[in-house]
PDB file of C-alpha atoms in Angstrom:
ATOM      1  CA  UNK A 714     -50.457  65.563 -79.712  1.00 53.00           C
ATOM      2  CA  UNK A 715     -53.227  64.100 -77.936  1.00 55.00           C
ATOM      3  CA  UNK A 716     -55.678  66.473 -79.086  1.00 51.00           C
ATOM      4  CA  UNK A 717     -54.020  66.657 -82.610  1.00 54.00           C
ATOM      5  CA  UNK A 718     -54.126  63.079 -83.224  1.00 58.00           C
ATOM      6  CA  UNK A 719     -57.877  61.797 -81.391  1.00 54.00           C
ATOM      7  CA  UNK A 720     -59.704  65.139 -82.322  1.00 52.00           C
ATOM      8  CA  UNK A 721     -58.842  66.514 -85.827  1.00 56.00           C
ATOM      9  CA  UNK A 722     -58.601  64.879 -89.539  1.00 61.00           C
ATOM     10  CA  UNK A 723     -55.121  65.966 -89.437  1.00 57.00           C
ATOM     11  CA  UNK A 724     -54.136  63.024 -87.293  1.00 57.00           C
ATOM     12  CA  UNK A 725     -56.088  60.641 -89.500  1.00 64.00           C
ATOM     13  CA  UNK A 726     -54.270  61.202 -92.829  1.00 71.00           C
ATOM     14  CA  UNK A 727     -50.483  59.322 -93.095  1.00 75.00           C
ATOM     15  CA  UNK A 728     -48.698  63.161 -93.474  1.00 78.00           C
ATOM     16  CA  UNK A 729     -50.421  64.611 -90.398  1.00 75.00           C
ATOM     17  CA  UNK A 730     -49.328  61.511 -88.602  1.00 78.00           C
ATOM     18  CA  UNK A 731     -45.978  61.692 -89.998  1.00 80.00           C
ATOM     19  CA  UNK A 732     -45.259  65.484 -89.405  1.00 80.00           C
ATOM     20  CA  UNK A 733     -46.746  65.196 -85.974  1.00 82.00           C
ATOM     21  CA  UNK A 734     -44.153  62.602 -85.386  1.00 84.00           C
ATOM     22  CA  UNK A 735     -41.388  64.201 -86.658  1.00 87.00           C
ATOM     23  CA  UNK A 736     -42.535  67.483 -84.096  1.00 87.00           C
ATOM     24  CA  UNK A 737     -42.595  65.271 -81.073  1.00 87.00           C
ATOM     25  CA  UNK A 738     -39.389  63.589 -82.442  1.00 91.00           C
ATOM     26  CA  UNK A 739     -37.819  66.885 -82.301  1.00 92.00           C
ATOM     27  CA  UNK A 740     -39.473  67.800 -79.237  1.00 89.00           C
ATOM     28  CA  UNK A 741     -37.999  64.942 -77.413  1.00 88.00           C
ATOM     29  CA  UNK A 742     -34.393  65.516 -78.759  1.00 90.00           C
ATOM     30  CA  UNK A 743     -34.437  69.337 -77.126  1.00 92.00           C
ATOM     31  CA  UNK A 744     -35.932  68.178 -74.329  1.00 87.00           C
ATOM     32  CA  UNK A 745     -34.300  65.083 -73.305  1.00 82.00           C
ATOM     33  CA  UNK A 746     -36.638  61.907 -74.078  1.00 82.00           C
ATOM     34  CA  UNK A 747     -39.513  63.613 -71.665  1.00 86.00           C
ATOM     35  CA  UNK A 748     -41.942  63.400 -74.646  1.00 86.00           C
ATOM     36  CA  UNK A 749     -40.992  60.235 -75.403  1.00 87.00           C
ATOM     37  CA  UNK A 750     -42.035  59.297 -71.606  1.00 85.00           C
ATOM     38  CA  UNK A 751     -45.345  61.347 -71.998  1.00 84.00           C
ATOM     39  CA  UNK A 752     -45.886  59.205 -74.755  1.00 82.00           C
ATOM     40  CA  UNK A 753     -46.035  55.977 -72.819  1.00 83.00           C
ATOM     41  CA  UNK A 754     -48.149  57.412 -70.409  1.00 84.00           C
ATOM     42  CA  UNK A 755     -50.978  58.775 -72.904  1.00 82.00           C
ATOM     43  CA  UNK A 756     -50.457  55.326 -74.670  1.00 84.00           C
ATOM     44  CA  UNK A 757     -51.585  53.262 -71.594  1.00 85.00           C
ATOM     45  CA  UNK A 758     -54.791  55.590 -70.237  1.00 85.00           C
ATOM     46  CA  UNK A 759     -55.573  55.730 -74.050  1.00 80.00           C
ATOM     47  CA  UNK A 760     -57.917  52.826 -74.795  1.00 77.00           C
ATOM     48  CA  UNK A 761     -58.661  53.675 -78.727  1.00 73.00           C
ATOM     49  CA  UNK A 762     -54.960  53.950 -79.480  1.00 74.00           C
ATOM     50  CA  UNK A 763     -53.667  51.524 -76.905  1.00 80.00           C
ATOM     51  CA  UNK A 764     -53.567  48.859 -79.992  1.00 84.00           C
ATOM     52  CA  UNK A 765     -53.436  50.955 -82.907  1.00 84.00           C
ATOM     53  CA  UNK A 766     -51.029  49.332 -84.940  1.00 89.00           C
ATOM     54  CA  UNK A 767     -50.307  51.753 -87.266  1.00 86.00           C
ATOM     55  CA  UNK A 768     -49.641  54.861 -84.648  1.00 84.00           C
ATOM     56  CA  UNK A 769     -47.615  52.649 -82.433  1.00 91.00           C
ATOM     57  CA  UNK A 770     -45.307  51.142 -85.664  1.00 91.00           C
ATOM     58  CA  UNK A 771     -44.749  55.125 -86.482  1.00 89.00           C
ATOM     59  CA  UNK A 772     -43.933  55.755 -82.871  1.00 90.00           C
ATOM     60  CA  UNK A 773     -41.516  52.996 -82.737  1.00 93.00           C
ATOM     61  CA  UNK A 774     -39.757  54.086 -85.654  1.00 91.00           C
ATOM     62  CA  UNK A 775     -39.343  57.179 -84.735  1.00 91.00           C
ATOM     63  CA  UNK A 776     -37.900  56.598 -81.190  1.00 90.00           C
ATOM     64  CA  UNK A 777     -41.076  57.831 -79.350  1.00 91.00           C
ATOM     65  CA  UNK A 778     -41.883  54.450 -77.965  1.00 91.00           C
ATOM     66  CA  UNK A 779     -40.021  51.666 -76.605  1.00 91.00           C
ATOM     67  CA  UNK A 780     -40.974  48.100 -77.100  1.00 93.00           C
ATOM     68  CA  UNK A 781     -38.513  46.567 -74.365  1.00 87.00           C
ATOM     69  CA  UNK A 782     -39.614  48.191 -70.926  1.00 75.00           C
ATOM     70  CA  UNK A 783     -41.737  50.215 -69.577  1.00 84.00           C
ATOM     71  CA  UNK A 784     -45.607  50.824 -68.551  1.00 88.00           C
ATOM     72  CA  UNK A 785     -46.928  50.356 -71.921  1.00 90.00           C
ATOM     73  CA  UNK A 786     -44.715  46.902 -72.894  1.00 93.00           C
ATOM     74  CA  UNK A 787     -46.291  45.884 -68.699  1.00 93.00           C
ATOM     75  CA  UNK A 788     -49.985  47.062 -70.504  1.00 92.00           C
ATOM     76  CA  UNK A 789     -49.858  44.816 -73.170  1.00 94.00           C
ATOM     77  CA  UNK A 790     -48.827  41.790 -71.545  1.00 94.00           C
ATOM     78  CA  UNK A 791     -51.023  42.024 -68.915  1.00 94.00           C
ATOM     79  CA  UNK A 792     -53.667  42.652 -71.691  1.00 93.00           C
ATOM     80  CA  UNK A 793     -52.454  39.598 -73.563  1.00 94.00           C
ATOM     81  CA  UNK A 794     -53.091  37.886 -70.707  1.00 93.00           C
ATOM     82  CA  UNK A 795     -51.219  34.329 -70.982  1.00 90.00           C
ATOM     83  CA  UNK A 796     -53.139  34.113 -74.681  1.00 89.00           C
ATOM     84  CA  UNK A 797     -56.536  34.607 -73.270  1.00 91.00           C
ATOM     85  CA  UNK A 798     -56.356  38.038 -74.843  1.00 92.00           C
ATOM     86  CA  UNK A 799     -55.977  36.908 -78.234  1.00 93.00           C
ATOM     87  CA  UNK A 800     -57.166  40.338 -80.122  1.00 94.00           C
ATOM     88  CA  UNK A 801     -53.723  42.006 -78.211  1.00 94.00           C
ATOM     89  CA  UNK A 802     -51.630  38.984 -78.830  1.00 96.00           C
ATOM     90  CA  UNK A 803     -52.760  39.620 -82.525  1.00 96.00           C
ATOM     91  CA  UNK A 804     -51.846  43.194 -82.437  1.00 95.00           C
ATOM     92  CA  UNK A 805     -48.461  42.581 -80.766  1.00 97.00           C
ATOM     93  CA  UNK A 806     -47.891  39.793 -83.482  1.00 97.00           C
ATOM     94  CA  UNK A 807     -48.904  42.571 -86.115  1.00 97.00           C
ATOM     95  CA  UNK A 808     -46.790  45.006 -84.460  1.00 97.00           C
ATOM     96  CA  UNK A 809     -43.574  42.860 -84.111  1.00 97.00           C
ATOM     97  CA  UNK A 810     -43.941  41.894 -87.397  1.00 97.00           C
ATOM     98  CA  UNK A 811     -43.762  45.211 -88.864  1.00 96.00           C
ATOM     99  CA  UNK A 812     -41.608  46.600 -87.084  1.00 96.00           C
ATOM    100  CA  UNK A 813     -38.980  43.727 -86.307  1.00 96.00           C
ATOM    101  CA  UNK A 814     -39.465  41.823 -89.261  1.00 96.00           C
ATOM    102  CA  UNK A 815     -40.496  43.738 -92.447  1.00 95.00           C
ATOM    103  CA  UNK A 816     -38.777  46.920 -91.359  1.00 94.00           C
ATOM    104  CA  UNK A 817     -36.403  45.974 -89.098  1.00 94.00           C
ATOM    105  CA  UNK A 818     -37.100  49.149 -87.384  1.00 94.00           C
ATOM    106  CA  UNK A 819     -35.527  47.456 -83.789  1.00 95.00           C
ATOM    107  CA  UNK A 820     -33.837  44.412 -83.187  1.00 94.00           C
ATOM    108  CA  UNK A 821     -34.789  40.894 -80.953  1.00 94.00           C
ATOM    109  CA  UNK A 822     -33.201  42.894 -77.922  1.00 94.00           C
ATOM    110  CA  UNK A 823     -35.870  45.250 -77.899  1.00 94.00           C
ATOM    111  CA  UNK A 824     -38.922  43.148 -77.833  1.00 95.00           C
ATOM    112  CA  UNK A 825     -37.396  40.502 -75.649  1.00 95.00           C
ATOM    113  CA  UNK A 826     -40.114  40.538 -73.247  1.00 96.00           C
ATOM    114  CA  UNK A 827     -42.761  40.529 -75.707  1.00 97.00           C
ATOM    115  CA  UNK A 828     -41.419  37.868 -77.588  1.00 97.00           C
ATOM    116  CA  UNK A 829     -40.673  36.004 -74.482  1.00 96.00           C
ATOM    117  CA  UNK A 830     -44.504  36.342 -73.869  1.00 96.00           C
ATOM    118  CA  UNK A 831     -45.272  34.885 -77.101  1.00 97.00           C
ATOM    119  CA  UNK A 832     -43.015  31.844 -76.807  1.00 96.00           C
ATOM    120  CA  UNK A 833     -44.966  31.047 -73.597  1.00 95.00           C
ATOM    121  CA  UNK A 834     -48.190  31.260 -75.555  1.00 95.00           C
ATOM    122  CA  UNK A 835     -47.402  29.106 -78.822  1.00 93.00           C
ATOM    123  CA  UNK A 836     -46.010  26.640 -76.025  1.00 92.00           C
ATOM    124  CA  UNK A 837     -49.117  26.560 -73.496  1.00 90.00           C
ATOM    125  CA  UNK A 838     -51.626  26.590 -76.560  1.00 83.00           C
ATOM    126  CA  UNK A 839     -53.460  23.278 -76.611  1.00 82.00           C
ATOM    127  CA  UNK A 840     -53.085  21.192 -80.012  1.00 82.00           C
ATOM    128  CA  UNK A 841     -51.361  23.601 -82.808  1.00 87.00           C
ATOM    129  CA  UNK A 842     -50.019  26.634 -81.551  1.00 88.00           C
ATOM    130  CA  UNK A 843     -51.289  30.379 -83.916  1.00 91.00           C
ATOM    131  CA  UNK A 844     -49.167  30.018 -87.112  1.00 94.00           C
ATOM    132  CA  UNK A 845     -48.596  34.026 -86.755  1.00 95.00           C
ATOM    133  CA  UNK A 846     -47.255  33.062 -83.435  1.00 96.00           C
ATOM    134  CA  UNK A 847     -45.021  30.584 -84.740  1.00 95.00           C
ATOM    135  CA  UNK A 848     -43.984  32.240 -87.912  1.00 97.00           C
ATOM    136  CA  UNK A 849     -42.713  34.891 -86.033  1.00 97.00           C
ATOM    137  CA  UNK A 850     -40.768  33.428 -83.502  1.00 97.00           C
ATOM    138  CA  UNK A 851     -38.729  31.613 -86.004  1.00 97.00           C
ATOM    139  CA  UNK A 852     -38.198  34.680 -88.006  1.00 96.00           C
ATOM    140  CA  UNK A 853     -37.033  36.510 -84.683  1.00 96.00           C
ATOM    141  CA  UNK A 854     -34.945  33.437 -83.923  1.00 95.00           C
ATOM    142  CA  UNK A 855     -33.278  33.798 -87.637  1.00 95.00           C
ATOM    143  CA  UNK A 856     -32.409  37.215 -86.834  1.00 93.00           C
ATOM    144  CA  UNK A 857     -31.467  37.064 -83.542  1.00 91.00           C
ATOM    145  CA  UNK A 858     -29.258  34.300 -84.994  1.00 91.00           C
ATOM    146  CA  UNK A 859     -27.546  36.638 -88.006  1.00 89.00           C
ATOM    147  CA  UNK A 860     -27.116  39.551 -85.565  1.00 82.00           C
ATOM    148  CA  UNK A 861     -30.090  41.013 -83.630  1.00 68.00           C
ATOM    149  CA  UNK A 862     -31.243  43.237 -86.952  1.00 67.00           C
ATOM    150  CA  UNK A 863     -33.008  46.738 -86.389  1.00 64.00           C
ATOM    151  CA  UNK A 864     -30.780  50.107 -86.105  1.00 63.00           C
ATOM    152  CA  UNK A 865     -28.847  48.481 -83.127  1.00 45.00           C
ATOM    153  CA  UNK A 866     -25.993  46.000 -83.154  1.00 41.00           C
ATOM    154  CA  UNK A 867     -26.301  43.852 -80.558  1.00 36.00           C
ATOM    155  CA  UNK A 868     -23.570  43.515 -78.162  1.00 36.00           C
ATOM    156  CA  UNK A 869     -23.031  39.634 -77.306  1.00 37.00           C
ATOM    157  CA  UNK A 870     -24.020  36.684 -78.503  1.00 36.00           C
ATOM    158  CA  UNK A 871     -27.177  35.098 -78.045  1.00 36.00           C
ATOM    159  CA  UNK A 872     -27.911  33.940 -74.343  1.00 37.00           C
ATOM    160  CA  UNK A 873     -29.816  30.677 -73.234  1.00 36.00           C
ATOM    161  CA  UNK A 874     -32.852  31.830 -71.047  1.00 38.00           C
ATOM    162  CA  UNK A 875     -34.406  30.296 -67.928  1.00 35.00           C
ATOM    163  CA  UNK A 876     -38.009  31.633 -68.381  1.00 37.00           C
ATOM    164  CA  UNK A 877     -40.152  28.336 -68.973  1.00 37.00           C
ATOM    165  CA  UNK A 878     -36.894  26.459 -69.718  1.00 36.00           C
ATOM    166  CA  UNK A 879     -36.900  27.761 -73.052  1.00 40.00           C
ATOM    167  CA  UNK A 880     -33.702  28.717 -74.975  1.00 39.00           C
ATOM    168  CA  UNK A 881     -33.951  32.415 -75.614  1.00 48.00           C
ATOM    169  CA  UNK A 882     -31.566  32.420 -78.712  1.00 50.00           C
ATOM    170  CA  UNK A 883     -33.778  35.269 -80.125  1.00 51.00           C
ATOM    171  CA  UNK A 884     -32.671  37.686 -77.594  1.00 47.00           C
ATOM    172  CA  UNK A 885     -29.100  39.160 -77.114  1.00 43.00           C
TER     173      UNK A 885
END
């Protein structure tokens, strides 16, 4: 995949990208989420695909990659970096959107440390926090709110968090 995707045209075109997906999908089915795991890993060495948001919205919609653990959720908010890393918290805000939001492609309880992260930064930000920021935390909290969204059901109501104090009524 590696190879496929950084050295070819065929993993710059949307139905390259897509039937490579749908191969590694299958690949990970048969061979019991190992691909998937590979996946993380060449995700966090990769620094040009790291924050591609359009590779890692395909991945997440197809299972590959998994937004709520994990080395390459740890990469990204170490790279956001308490907001000093504002071109990642950009691309996570980008990300979540698309894939939360617009798609609904997971639900709040498989961001939650992510969104957690982002809570932390709209709250620490001096004068008026990033509207992105904002905009999507109050989307996330409707959701979270009418059921979690994405392909899961969540299990429980929402819970009341401890992290900063703040309610967490956008995770389940």
């Amino acid at each position: 995949f590696r190879w496929l995707y950084d050295a070819s045209k065929f993993g710059r075109c949307p139905v390259g990208v897509d039937w490579l997906v749908g191969a590694l999908s299958a690949l990970n089915d048969a061979c019991g989420k190992k691909v998937a795991r590979e996946m993380h890993g060449w995700l966090v060495q990769s620094e040009g695909q790291k924050t591609n948001r359009e590779l890692v919205c395909v991945l997440v919609g197809a299972g590959l990659l998994n937004l709520s653990a994990g080395d390459y959720t740890v990469e990204l908010l170490r790279l956001m970096d308490g907001g000093r890393g504002m071109q990642v918290v950009e691309f996570v805000v980008a990300v979540l959107q698309q894939v939360l939001i617009e798609k609904r492609l997971i639900g709040t309880q498989d961001c939650v440390a992510l969104l957690d992260a982002l809570s932390k930064i709209a709250g620490a930000s001096r004068g008026k926090p990033p509207e992105a920021i904002v905009r999507l935390l109050e989307e996330a909290r409707k959701l979270a709110r009418a059921g979690g969204g994405g392909k899961q059901q969540p299990q429980a109501a929402p819970q009341q968090g401890a992290v900063g104090g703040a309610p967490k009524d956008y995770a389940d």
